[in-house]
XYZ file of C-alpha atoms in Angstrom:
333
model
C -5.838 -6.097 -15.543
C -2.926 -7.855 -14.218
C -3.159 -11.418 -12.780
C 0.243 -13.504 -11.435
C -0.084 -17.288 -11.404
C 2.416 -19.382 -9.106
C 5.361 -17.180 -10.242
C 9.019 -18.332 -8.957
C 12.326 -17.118 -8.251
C 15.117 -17.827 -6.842
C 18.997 -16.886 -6.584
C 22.218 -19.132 -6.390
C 24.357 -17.933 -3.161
C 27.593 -18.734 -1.767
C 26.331 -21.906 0.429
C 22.525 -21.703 -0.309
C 19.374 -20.900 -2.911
C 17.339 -17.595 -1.757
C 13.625 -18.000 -2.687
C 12.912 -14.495 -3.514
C 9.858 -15.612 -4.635
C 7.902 -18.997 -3.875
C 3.869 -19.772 -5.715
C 2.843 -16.058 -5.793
C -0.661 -15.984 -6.987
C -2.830 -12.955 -6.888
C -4.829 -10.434 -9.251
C -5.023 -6.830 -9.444
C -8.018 -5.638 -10.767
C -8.516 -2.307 -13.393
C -8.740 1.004 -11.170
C -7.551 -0.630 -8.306
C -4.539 0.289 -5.991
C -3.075 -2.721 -4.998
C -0.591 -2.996 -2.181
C 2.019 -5.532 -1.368
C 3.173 -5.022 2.204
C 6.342 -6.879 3.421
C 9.149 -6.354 5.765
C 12.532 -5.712 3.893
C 13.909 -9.137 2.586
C 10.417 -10.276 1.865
C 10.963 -10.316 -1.865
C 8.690 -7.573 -2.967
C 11.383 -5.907 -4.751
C 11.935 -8.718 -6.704
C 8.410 -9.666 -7.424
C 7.921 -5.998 -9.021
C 11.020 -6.605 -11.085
C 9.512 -10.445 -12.505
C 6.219 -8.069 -13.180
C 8.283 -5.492 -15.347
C 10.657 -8.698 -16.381
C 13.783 -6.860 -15.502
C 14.080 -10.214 -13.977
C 13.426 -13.719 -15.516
C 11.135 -15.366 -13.287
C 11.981 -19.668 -12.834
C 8.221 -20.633 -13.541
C 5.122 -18.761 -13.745
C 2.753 -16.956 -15.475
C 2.075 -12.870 -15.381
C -0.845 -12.013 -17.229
C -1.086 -8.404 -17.970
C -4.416 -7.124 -20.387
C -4.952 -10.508 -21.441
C -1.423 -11.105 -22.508
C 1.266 -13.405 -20.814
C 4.889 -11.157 -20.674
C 6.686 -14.002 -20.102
C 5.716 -15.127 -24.108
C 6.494 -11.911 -25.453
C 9.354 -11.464 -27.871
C 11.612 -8.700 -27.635
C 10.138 -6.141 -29.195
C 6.200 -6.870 -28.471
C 7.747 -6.689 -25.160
C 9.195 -3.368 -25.758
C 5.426 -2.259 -26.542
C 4.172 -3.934 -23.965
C 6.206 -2.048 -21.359
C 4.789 1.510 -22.839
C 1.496 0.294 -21.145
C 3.473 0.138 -17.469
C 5.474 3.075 -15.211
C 7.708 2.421 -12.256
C 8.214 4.813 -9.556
C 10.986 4.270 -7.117
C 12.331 5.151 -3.520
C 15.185 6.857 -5.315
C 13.410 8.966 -8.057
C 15.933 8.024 -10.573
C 15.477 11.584 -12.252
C 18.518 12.634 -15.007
C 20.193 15.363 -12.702
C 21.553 17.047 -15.972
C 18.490 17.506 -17.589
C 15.786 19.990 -16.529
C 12.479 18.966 -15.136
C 10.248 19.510 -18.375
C 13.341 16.967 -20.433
C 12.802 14.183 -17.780
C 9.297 14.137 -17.838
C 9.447 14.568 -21.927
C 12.137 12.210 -22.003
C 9.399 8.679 -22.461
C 7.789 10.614 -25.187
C 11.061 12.037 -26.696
C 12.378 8.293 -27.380
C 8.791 6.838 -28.275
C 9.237 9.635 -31.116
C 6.319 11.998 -30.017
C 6.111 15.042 -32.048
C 7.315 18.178 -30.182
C 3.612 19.688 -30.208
C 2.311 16.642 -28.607
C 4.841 16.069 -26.198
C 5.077 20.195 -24.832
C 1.251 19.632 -24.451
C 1.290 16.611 -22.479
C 4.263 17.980 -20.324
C 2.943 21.268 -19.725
C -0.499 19.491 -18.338
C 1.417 17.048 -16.219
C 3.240 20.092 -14.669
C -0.234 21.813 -14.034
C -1.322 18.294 -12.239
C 1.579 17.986 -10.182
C 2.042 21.857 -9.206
C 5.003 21.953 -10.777
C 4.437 24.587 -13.287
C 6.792 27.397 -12.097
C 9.920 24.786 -12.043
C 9.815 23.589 -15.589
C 13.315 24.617 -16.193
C 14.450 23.713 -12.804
C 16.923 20.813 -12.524
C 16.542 18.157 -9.721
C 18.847 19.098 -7.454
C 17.134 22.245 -6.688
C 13.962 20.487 -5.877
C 12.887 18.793 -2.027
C 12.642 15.378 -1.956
C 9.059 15.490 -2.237
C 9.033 17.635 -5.792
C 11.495 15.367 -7.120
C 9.047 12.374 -6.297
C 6.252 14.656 -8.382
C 8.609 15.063 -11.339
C 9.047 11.154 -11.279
C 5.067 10.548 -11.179
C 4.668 12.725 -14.018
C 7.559 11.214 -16.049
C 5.642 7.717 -15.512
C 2.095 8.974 -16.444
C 3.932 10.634 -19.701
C 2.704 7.389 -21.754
C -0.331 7.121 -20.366
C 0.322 3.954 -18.565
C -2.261 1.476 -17.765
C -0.314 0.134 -14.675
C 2.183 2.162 -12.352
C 4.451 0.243 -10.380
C 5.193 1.829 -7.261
C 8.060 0.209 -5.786
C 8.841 1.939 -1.846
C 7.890 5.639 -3.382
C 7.577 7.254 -0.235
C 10.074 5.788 1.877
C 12.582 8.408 1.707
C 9.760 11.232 2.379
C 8.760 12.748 5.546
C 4.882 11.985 6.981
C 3.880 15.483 5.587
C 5.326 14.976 2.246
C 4.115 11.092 2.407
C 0.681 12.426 2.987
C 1.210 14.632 -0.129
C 2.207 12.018 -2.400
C -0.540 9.252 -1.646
C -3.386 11.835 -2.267
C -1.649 12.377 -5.595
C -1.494 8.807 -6.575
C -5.239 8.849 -5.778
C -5.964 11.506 -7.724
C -4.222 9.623 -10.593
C -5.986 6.731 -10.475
C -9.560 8.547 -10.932
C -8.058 11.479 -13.284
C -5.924 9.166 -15.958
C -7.538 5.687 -15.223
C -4.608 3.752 -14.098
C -4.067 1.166 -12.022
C -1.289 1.296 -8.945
C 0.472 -1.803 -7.533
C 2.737 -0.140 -4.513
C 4.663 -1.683 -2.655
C 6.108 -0.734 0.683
C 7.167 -1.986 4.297
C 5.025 0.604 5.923
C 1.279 -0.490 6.843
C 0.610 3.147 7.430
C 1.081 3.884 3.945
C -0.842 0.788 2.897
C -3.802 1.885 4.691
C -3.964 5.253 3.546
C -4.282 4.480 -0.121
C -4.972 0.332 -1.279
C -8.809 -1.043 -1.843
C -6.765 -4.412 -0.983
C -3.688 -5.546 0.547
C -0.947 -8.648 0.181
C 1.191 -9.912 3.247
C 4.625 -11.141 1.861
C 6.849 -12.773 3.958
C 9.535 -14.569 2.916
C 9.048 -14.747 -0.230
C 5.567 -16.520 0.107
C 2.136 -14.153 -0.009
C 0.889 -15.233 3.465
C -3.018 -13.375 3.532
C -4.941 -11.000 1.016
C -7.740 -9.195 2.137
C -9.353 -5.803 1.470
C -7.972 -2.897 3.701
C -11.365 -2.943 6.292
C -11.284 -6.905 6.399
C -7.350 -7.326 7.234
C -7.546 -4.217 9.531
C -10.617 -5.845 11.557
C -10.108 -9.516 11.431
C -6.180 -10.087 10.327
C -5.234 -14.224 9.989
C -1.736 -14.242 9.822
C 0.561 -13.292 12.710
C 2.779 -11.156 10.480
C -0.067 -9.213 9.724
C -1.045 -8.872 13.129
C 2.146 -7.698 14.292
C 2.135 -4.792 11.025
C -1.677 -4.206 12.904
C -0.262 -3.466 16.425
C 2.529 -1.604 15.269
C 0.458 0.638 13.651
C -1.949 1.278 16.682
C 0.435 2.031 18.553
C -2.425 1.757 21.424
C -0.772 -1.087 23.430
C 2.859 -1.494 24.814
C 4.762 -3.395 27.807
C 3.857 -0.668 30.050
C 0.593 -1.365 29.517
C 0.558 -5.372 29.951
C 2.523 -4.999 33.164
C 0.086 -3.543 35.422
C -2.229 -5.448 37.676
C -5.345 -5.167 36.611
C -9.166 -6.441 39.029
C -10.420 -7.364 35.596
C -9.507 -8.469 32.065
C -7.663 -6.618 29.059
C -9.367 -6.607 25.913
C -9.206 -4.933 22.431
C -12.235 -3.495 21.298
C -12.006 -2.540 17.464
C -14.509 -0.714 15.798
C -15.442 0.126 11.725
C -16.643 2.716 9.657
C -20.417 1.622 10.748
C -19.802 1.085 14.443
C -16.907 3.697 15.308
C -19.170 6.965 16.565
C -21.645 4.845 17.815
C -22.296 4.522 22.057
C -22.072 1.238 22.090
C -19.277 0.696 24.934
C -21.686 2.963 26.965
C -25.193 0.282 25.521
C -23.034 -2.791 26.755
C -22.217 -1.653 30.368
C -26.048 -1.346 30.728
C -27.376 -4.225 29.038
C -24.296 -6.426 31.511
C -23.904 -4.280 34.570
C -20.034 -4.552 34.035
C -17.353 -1.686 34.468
C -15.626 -0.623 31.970
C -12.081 0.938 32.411
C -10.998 2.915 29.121
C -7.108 2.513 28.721
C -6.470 3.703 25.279
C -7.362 4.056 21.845
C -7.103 5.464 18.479
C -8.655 5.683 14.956
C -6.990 5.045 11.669
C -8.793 6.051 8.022
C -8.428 3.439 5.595
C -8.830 5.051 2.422
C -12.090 6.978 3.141
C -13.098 4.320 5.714
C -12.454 4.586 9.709
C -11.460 1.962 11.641
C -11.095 1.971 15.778
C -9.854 -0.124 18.277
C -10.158 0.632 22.720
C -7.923 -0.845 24.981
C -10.274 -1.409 28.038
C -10.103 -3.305 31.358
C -13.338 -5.115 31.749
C -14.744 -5.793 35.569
C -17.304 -8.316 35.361
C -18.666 -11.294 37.973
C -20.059 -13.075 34.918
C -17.988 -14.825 32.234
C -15.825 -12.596 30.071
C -17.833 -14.192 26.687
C -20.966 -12.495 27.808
C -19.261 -9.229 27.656
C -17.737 -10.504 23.786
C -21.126 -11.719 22.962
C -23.085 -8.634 23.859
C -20.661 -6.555 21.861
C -20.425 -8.955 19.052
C -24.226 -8.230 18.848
C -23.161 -4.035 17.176
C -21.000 -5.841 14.914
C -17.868 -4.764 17.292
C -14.983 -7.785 17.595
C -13.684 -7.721 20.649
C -10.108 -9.976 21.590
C -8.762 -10.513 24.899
C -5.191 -9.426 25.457
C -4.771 -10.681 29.004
């Protein structure tokens, strides 16, 4: 589907050269949603903007259904671009035009007959529950509607790859929630692909199969969702990880504790299992529950316990027994 090869870029400033983007390899595969997560600065912006070359990249290849962009002439780029959608943080709807003419608008300048194009409009409408505010214009619509209009204005050319560049960054949680099941619905209904990008790990666990760390500039892990959740390499990740359990803070690590902190972090095979309860028998230790959550990743669960573990023994009996139900345990303090 789409597959970037040590793609560059970088901008002349004042006193210095910003490398937006340094040797960023990776593949998205078909049906996939693909996320890129990054704090802001990290140059995912730009990378989406080298994918849809509304920026030149400095060296690189981006091969998209077999085809390099970067070769394309102008107008077998034109074509090209048919087969890609962007959504944005900003919706970048036509506030003079109705919602039917900015979702008929792709098909209006791609020369669609009117029959085809009040067919395909009327449908997207039905998909996005939009029907009753066809003749609406944008600024009448919540946030969240206007973010439907702008899905259905990208799937109006049938796209094989939406670009989803912070989409749901200016939505509440509620409407956030809304939005993601959408683009999951899209995927399976119109058999598209999704590379979104975003700053929030919450979103990126909701929705991706896999997941790309940026940080300046540079892509510093990629991992499926379960694997970077579980068993994250990088420290950036980590820190995206702990934000998101929210399970630990410096409340927390300054009490005195008789035993030893440790995270106990649980899957989709191991989560409503008794194992906590199995290891204090099989080790005689005491266990002291502190805190804990779950998060779904997709439509897999992942756990993790912040418990206080008494033990006479050596702490990597207690790791070893639980490493035996597949649980990874880490030691906080």
């Amino acid at each position: 589907m789409l597959e970037v090869k040590n793609l560059n870029k970088s901008f002349d400033m004042k006193k210095d050269t910003l490398h937006a983007v340094k040797d960023v390899s990776f593949k998205v595969e078909d049906g996939e949603i693909f996320g890129i997560i990054g704090s802001s600065g990290a140059g995912k912006s730009t990378l989406v903007r080298l994918i849809n070359r509304l920026e030149e990249p400095d060296s690189g290849e981006i091969i998209f259904n077999g085809d390099d962009i970067l070769k394309l002439d102008k107008n077998a780029l034109l074509n090209k671009r048919k087969e890609i959608s962007m959504i944005f943080q900003s919706f970048n709807l036509f506030n003079q035009k109705t919602v039917y003419k900015n979702i008929s608008y792709p098909m209006e300048i791609s020369n669609y007959s009117k029959e085809e194009i009040d067919k395909k409009v009327n449908d997207l409408l039905e998909f996005i529950g939009l029907k009753d505010k066809k003749y609406n214009y944008p600024t009448s619509l919540s946030g969240g509607e206007r973010q439907r209009v702008a899905i259905a204005r990208a799937l109006a050319l049938n796209p094989k790859l939406i670009l989803s560049d912070e989409s749901t960054s200016a939505l509440d949680p509620n409407t956030t929630r809304q939005i993601l099941s959408l683009l999951r619905k899209i995927v399976k209904k119109y058999n598209t692909t999704i590379l979104l990008i975003t700053h929030q790990m919450e979103v990126a666990k909701e929705i991706c199969d896999r997941i790309a760390v940026m940080n300046k500039g540079e892509i510093v892990e990629i991992s499926d969702v379960k694997t970077i959740f579980e068993n994250p390499q990088n420290e950036l990740t980590k820190s995206f990880i702990n934000n998101l359990r929210d399970d630990i803070n410096e409340d927390i690590l300054k009490k005195d504790y008789k035993g030893r902190l440790i995270r106990i972090v649980f899957n989709e095979e191991t989560f409503d299992r008794p194992i906590i309860s199995d290891v204090i028998k099989n080790t005689s230790c005491d266990l002291n529950i502190i805190s804990g959550n779950l998060n779904t990743l997709s439509s897999k669960k992942v756990g993790s316990t912040i418990a206080e573990i008494i033990y006479d023994g050596d702490i990597n009996d207690i790791i070893e027994e639980f490493e035996k139900y597949r649980v990874k345990v880490e030691v906080i303090k």
